[in-house]
XYZ file of C-alpha atoms in Angstrom:
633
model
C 4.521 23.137 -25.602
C 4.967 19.788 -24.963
C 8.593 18.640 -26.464
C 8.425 15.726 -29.069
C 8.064 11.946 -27.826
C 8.113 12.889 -24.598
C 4.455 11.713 -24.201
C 3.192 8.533 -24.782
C 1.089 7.786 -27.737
C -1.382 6.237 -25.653
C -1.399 8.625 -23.136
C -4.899 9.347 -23.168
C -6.213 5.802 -23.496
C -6.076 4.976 -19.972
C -6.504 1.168 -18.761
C -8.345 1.203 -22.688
C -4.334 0.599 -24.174
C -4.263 -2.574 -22.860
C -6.523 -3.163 -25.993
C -2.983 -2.484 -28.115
C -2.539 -6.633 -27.137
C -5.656 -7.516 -29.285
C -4.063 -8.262 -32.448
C -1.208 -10.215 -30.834
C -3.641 -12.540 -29.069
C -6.387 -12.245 -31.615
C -3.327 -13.681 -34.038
C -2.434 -16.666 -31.253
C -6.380 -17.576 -31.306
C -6.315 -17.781 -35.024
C -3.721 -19.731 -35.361
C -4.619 -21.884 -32.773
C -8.088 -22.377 -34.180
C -6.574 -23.090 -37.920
C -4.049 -25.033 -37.321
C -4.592 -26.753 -34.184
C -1.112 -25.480 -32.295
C 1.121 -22.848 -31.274
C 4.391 -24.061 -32.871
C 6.488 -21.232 -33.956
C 3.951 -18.827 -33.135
C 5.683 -15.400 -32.173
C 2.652 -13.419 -31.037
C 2.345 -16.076 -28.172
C 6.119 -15.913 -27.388
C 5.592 -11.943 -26.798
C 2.335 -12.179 -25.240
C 4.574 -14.629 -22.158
C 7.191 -12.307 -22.394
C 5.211 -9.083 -21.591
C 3.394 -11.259 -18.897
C 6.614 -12.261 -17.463
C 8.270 -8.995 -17.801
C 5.239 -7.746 -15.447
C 4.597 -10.292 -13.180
C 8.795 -9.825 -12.817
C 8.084 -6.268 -11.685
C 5.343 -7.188 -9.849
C 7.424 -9.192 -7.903
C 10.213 -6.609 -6.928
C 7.636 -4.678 -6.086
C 5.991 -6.343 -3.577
C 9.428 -7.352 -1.982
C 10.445 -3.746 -1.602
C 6.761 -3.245 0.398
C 7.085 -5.757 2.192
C 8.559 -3.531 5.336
C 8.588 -6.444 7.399
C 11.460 -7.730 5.661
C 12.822 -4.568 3.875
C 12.725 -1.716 6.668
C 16.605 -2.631 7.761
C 17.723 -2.649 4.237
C 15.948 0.236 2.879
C 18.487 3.179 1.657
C 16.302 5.501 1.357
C 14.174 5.748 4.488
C 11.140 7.889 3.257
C 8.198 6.131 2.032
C 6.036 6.488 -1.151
C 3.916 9.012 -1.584
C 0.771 9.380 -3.493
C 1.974 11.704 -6.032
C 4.622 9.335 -6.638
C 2.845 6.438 -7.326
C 0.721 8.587 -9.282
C 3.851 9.397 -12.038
C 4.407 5.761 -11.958
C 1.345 4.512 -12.589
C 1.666 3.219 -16.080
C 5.328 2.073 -15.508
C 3.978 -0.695 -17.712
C 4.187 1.658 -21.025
C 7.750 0.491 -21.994
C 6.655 -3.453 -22.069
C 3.669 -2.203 -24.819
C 5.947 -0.239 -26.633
C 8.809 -3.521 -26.716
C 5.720 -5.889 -27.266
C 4.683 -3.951 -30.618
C 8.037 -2.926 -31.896
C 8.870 -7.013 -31.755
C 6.051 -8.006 -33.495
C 6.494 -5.505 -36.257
C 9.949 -7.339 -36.573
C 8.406 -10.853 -36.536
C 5.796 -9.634 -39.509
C 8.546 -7.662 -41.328
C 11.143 -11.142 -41.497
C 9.301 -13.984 -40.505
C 11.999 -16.623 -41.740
C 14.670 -14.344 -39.570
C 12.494 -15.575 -36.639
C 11.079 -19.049 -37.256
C 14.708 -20.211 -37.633
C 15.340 -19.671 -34.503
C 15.979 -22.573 -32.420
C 14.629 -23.641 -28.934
C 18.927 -23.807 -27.452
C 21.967 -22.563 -28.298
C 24.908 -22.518 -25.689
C 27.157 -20.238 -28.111
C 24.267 -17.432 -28.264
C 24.705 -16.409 -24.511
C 28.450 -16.055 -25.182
C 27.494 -14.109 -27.740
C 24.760 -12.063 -26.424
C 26.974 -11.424 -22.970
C 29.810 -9.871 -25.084
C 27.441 -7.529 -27.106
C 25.454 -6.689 -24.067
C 29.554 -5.771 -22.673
C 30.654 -4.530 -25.678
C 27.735 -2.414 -26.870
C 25.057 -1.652 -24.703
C 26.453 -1.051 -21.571
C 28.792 2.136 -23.239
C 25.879 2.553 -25.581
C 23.739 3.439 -22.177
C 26.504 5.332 -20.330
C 27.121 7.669 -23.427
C 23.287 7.957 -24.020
C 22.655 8.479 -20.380
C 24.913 11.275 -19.773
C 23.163 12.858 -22.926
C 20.070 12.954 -21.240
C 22.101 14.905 -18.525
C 22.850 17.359 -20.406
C 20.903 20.933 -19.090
C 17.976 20.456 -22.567
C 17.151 16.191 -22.564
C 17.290 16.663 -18.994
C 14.630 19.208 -18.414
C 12.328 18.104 -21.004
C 12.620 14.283 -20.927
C 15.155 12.842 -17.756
C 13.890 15.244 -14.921
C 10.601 13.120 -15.158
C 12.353 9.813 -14.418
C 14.806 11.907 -11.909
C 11.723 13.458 -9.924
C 10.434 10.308 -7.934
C 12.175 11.010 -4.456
C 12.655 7.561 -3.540
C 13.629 4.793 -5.583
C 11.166 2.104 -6.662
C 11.897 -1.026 -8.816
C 8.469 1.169 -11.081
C 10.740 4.098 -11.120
C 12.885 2.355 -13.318
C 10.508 1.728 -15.740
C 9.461 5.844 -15.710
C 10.024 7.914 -18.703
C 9.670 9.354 -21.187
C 8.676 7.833 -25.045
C 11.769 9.143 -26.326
C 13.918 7.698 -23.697
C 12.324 4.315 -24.143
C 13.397 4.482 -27.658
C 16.844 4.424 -26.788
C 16.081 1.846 -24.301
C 14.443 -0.591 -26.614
C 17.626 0.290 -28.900
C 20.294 -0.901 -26.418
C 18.002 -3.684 -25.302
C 17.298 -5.056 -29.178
C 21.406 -4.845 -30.524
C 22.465 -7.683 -28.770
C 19.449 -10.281 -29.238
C 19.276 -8.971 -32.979
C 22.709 -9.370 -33.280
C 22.782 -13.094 -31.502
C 20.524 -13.877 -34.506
C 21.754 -12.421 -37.192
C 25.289 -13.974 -35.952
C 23.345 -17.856 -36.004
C 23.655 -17.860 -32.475
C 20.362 -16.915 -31.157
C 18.023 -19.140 -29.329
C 14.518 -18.213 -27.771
C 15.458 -19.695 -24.478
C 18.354 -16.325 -24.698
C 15.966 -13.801 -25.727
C 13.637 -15.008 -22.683
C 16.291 -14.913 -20.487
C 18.374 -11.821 -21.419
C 15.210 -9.875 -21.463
C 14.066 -11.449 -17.814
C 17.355 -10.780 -16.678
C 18.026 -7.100 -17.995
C 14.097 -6.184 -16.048
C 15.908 -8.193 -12.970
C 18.756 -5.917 -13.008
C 16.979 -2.348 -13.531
C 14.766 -3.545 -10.890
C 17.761 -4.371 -8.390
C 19.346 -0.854 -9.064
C 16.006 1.242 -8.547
C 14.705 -1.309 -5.430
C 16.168 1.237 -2.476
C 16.742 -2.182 -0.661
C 20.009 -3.407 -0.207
C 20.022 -6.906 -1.612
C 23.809 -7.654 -2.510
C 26.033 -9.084 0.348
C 29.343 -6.608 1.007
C 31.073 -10.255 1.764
C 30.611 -10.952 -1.513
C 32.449 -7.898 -2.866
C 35.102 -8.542 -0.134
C 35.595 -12.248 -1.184
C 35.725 -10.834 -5.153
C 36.997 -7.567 -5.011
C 36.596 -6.887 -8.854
C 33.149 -8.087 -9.280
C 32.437 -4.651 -7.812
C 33.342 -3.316 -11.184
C 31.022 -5.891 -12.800
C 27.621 -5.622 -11.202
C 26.339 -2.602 -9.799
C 24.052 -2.513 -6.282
C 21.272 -0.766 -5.168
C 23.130 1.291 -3.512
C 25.482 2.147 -6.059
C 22.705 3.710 -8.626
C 21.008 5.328 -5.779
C 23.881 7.513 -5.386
C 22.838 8.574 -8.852
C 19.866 9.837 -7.862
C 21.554 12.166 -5.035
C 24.363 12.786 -6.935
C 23.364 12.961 -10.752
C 26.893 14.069 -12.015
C 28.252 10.313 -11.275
C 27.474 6.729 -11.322
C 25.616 6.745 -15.138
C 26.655 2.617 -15.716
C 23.787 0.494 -17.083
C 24.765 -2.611 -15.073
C 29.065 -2.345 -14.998
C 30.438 0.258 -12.790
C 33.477 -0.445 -14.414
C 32.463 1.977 -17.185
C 32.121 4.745 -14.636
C 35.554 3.548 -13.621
C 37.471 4.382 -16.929
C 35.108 7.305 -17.945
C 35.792 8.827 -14.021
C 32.176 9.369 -13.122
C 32.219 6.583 -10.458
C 31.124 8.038 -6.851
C 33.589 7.899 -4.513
C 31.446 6.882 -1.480
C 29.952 3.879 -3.780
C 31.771 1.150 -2.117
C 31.614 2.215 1.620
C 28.048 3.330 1.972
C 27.159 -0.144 -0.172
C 29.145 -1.576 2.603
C 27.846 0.377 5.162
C 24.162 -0.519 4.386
C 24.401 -4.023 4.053
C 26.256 -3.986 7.356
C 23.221 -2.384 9.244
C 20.716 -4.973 7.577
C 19.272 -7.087 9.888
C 21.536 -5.887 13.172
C 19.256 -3.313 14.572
C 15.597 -1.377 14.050
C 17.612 2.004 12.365
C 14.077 3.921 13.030
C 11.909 4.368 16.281
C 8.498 4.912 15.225
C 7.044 7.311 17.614
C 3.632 6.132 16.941
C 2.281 2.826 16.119
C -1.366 2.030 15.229
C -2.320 -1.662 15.892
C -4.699 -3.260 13.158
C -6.286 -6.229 11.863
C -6.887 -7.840 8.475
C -10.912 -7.486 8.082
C -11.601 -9.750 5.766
C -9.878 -12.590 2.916
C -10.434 -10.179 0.100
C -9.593 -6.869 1.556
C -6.380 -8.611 2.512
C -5.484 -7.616 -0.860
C -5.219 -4.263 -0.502
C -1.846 -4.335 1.160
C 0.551 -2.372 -0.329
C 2.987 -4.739 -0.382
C 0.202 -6.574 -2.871
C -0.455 -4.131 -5.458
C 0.279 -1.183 -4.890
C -1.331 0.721 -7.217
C -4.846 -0.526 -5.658
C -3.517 -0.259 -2.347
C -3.569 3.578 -3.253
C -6.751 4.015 -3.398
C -9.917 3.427 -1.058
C -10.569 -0.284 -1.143
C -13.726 -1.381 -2.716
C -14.410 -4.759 -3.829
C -13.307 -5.647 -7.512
C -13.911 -8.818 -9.862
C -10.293 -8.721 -10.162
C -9.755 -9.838 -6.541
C -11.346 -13.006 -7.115
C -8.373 -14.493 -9.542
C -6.261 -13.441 -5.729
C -8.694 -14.780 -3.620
C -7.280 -18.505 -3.461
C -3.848 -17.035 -2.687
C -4.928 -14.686 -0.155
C -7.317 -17.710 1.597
C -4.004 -19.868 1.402
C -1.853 -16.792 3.105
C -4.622 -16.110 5.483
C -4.131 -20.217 6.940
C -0.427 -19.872 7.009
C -0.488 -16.396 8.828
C -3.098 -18.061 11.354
C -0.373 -20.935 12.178
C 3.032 -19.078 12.267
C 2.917 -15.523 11.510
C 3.311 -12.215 13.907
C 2.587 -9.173 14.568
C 4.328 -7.225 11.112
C 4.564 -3.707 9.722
C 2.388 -2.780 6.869
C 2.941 0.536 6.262
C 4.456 4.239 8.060
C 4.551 8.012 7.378
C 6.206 11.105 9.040
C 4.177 13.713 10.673
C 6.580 17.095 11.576
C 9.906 14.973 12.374
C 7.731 11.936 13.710
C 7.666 8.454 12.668
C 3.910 6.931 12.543
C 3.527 3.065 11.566
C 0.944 0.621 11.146
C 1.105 -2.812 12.568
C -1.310 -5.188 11.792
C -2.002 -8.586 14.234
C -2.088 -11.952 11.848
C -5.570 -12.050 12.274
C -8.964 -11.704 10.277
C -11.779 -10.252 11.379
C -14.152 -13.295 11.527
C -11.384 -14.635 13.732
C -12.236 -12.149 16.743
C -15.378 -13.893 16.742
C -14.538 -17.748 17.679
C -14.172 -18.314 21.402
C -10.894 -20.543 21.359
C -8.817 -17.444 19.395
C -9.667 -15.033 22.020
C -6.376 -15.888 23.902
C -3.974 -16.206 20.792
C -5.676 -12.917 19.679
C -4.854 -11.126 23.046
C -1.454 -12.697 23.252
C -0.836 -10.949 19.628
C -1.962 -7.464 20.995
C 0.148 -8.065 24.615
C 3.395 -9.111 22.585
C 2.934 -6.115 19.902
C 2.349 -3.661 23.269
C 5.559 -5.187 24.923
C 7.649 -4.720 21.515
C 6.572 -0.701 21.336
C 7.319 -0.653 24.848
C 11.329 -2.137 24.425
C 11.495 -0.130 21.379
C 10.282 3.431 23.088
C 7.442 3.891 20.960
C 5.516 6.312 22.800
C 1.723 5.563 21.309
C 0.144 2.891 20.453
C -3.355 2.692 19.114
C -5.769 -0.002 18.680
C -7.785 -0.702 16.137
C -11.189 -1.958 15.760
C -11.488 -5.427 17.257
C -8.004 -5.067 19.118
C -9.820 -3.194 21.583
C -12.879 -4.933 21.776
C -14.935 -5.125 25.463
C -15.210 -8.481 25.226
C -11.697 -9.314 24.732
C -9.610 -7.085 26.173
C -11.934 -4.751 28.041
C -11.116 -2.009 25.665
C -6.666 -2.460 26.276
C -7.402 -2.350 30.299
C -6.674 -5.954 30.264
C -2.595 -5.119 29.110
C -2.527 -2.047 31.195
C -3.733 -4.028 34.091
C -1.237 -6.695 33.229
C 1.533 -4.172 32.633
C 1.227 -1.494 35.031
C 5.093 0.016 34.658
C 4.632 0.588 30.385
C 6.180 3.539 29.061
C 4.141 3.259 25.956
C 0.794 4.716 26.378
C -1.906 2.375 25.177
C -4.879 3.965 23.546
C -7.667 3.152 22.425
C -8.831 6.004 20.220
C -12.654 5.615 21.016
C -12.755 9.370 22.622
C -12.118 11.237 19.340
C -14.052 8.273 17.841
C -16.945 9.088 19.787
C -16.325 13.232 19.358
C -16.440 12.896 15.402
C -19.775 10.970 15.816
C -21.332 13.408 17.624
C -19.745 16.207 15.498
C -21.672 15.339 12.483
C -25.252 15.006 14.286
C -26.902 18.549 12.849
C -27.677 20.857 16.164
C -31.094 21.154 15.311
C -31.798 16.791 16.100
C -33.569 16.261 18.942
C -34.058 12.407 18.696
C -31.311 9.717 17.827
C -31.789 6.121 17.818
C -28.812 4.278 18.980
C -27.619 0.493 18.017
C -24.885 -1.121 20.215
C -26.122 1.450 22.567
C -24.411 0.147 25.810
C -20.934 -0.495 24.222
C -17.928 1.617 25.035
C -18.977 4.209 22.102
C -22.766 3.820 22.735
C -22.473 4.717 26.161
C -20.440 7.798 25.400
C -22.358 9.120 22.696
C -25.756 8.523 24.893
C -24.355 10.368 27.520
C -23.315 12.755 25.616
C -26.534 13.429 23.638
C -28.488 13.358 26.835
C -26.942 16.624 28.055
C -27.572 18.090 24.779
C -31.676 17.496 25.484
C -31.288 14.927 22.339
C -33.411 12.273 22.873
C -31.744 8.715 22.934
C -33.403 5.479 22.064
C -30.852 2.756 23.133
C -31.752 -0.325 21.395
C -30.971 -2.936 24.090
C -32.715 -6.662 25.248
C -30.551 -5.746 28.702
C -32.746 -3.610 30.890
C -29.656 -3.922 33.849
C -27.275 -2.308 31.320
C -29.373 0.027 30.201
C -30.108 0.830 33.687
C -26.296 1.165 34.733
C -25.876 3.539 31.441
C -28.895 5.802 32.830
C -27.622 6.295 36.345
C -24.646 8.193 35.005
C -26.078 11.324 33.307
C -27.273 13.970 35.351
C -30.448 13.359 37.226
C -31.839 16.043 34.814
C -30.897 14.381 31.762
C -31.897 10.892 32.721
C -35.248 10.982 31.136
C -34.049 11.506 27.734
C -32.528 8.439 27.393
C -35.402 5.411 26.944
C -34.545 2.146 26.649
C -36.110 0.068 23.256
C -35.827 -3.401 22.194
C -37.620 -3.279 18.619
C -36.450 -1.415 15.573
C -39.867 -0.652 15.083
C -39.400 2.071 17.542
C -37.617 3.978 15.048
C -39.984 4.200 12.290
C -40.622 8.309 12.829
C -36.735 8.694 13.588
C -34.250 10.012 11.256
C -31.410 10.005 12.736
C -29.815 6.753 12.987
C -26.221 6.004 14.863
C -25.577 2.577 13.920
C -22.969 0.500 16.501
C -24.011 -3.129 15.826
C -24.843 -4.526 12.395
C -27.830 -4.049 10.942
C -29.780 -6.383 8.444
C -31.546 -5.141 5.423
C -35.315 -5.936 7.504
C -33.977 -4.069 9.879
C -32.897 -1.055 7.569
C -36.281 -0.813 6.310
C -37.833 0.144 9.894
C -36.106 3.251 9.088
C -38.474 6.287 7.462
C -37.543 7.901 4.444
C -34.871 10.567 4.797
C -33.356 8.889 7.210
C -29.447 9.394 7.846
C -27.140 6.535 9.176
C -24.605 7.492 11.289
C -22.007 4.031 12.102
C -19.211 2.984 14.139
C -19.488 -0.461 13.057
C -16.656 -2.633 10.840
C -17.601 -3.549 8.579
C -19.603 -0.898 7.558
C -23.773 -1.603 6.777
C -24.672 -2.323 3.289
C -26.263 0.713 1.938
C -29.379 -0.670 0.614
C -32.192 2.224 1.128
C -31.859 4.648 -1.607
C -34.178 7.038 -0.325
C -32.135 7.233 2.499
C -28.223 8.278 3.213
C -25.161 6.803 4.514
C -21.965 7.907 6.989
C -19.070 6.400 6.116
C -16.743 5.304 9.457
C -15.762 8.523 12.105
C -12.484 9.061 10.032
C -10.381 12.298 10.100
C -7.738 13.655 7.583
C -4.301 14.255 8.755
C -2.801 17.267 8.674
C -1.514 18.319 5.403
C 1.949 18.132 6.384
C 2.182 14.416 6.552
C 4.824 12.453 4.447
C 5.900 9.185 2.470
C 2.152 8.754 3.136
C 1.095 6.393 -0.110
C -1.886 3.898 1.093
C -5.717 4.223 1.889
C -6.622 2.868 5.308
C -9.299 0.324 4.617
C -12.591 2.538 2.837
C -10.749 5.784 4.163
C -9.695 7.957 1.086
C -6.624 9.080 0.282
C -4.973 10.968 3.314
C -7.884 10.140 6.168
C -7.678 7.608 8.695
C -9.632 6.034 10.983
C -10.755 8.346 14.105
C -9.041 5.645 16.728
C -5.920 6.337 14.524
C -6.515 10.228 14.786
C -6.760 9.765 18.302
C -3.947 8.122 18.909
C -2.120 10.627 16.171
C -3.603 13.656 18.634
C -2.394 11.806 21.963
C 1.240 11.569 20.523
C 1.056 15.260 19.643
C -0.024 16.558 22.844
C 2.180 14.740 24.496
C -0.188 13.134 27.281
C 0.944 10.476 29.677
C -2.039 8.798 30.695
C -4.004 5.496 29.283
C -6.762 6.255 26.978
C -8.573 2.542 27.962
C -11.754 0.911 29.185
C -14.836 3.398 29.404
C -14.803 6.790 27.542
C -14.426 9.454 29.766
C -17.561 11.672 28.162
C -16.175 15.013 29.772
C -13.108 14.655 27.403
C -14.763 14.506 24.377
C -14.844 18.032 23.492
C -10.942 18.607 24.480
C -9.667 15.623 21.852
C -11.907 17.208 19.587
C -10.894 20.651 19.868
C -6.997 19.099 20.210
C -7.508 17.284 16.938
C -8.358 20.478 15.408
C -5.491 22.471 16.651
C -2.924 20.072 15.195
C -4.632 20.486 12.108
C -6.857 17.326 11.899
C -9.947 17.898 9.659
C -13.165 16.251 9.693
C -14.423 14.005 7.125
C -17.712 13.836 6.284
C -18.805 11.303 3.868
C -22.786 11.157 2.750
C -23.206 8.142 0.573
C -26.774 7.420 -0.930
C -27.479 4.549 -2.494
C -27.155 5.608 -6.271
C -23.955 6.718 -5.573
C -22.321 3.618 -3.523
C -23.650 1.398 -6.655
């Protein structure tokens, strides 16, 4: 049985409760429409709170993400999971509940609130010493309640259960506990008021400033200077730190203050390693990388909109597989903005990590979009990205690094041989991933297909696969204007095998072929050569439209990790939750077995069975993702 007002009353409404702000703006419409303004209007002023009060959130949370700037500050050094942004995901319940339980004040004593002024210097006075003299030992005596064996298993375990600190864990619990919230937040603005002291430039702020300061304590980023405390020794006692309520969550029998450790000074509850690991941390900030990532995967932004999907962005959305959204259009200036400024100064930066058995994995991503890859004068900047981000593992002792997509394209790099070349003493092995790439590929192709037809058939994958296929007796129609490279591709299967690979320069030639294996974009003319029933296998980023619906779609060669990965808490790209990209994988696979060579230039086609079988072992697990039509819409 579920205990009572531990759930939400609109639990079950989903995104739908957002429709709980109807009356407050259908109220600021009417007014404005009646009367022409929005003078003392309190609906409005609650409507910019609750936007404020989010975007404040917001905010924090895309700081803490941000691992570019966070990862030497960050006291916890796990990363978020999905079943932790999961419990979190409408953190945003407390603002509704504050939203309606205001206006219901505003409608029950309108006068009480119309007289209050724009500015009053006394009322923060005031406020401040309620906020000292009330809330804060209202919260410490109401906190340790909810620590007691009973409120703690039925309501404060849920706030208590996210393993690492978010500035969204703060805002996680129950409907009970939010009760008492609201409570301590209301006494001192109702009591500013009530005194004559009250202003709405204080109730903005104090409410602003109260989010600030939950968000600063559940951040697990170490904001707050140690000179500072050194300078003022007893300001210690008057502002607690990130550090000092994360102890709470490791140690849950101290450190219960709302804001004021001094509370947990006089009541003894204050942890005795507060002050030195708070030291301690901010210290280390900014000195040295604390973690060594094993494994590093080098990416690329693909486009201005999927941008977006960072987690440092939202991170809710970042969660799940990225799809395009009319949402993203409000970001879209922004993110065109960001994507001109990262094009002039930015670097190489760290999106995102995970641990796999006692390993740390990361993901890098070059300051580049994909249409970038494509304009001859950004070749070098592009390469001098990848070198620099290669020469950084390298100093660092990462062992792997993997490129991505267009990092490692032929054209401009040679597929990494161009660094390796360059670079012949790295420790770092640079891979390229296109072996396991090429392996899941031809791991989905049914064993009873005896004819393929192959786009981008003389690339690094195309070759591979063709080669591959050949041996099988699968015939291979490489779509290719180059009869020379064709020609070179030919010579290296078996003398026996040569004749099943024919070289076509027409899509037409496909029209009784079923099979597709798609390495070069395809137009929507071009889709329809295909027959009905046919399947597209692709390598290609981004993926093809899926426009045929009586035909059915691969998504990319992708592979789940194994199911022992952690802190894992973003979709890569279109990849669902827990699968990456199969250049990842294969860089994931060469870290694990632990070999020492260069996985660069041309796919070595008698590997391509041992990565696959490799990937398997470590428990890897193929994806397989058949999209029709219907279903994609």
């Amino acid at each position: 049985m579920v205990p009572a007002l531990s759930a939400w009353p609109w639990e079950n409404l989903g995104i739908y409760k957002y429709l709980l702000y109807g009356p407050l703006l259908a109220k600021v419409l009417y007014t404005r429409i009646l009367e022409g303004s929005f003078k003392d209007d309190w609906c409005l002023h609650i409507l910019i709170i609750c936007v404020a009060r989010s975007s404040l959130h917001q905010l924090w949370s895309t700081y803490v993400n941000m691992l570019f700037l966070t990862c030497n500050r960050r006291i916890n050094q796990h990363g978020y999971d999905f079943k932790q942004i999961d419990k979190e995901w409408d953190w945003d319940n407390f603002i509704l509940l504050q939203a309606l339980i205001a206006s219901m004040a505003c409608y029950i004593d309108p006068p009480f609130i119309e007289n209050v002024p724009l500015w009053n210097a006394k009322g923060f006075i005031i406020i401040l010493s309620l906020h000292v003299g009330i809330s804060e030992p209202l919260y410490y005596w109401v906190h340790r309640c909810f620590h007691e064996s009973y409120l703690f298993n039925q309501y404060h375990s849920i706030h208590h259960s996210s393993p690492v600190l978010h500035p969204f864990t703060g805002a996680t619990a129950t409907f009970l506990e939010h009760l008492a919230l609201t409570t301590v937040i209301g006494l001192p603005i109702i009591g500013s008021c009530m005194l004559g002291n009250g202003s709405r430039i204080m109730i903005y702020g104090y409410l602003l400033v109260f989010d600030f300061l939950r968000c600063l304590g559940h951040c697990n980023v170490e904001v707050v200077p140690h000179q500072l405390f050194d300078t003022l020794p007893s300001l210690r006692y008057l502002l607690y730190t990130p550090t000092y309520h994360s102890l709470h969550h490791t140690d849950m029998g101290t450190n219960f203050c709302l804001f004021m450790p001094f509370f947990d000074a006089i009541w003894k509850t204050l942890n005795s390693n507060s002050w030195e690991l708070h030291k301690k941390t901010s210290t280390n900030a900014g000195k040295y990388r604390r973690n060594i990532p094993d494994f590093v995967f080098l990416g690329h932004v693909v486009d201005i909109t999927s941008s977006i999907h960072a987690p440092f962005v939202i991170r809710s959305f970042a969660s799940m597989p990225y799809t395009t959204r009319l949402f993203l259009l409000a970001y879209w200036p922004l993110a065109f903005i960001v994507m001109l400024m990262m094009w002039a100064w930015s670097k190489t930066f760290l999106i995102s990590f995970y641990n796999l058995r006692g390993r740390l994995h990361e993901t890098w991503s070059v300051p580049r979009f994909g249409f970038q890859y494509f304009l001859p004068f950004a070749k070098e900047g592009i390469n001098k990205h990848i070198e620099e981000a290669i020469l950084t593992a390298n100093r660092l002792g990462v062992k792997v690094i993997s490129l991505a997509a267009l990092n490692k394209n032929e054209a401009l790099n040679g597929g990494g041989t161009l660094f390796v070349n360059k670079h012949p003493n790295l420790k770092v092995r640079v891979v390229h991933g296109n072996t396991l790439t090429a392996a899941v590929i031809l791991n989905e192709i049914r064993e009873d297909v005896k004819e393929v037809f192959l786009t981008g058939a003389t690339s690094k994958l195309g070759r591979a696969i063709a080669l591959y296929l050949c041996r099988r007796s699968v015939r291979v129609l490489m779509l290719t204007s180059s009869k020379e490279r064709f020609q070179k591709v030919q010579k290296e299967a078996p003398l026996e095998y040569q004749s099943y690979l024919v070289q076509v320069t027409k899509y037409q030639a496909a029209r009784g072929c079923k099979t597709w294996i798609v390495g070069k974009w395809i137009k929507p003319g071009e889709q329809s050569c295909a027959p009905t029933g046919t399947h597209f296998h692709q390598f290609v980023v981004p993926p093809i439209l899926s426009l045929r619906r009586d035909c059915t779609y691969g998504d990319l060669a992708a592979m789940r990790l194994p199911d022992d990965v952690q802190g894992l808490g973003n979709c890569e790209y279109t990849m669902d939750r827990g699968e990456v990209h199969a250049c990842h994988a294969g860089g994931v696979v060469h870290l694990l077995e632990g070999w020492a060579h260069h996985e660069v230039g041309a796919i070595d086609v008698d590997r391509i069975d041992l990565v696959w079988n490799a990937a398997l072992n470590h428990g890897l697990k193929p994806v397989s993702n058949v999209v029709t039509r219907q279903n994609s819409m």
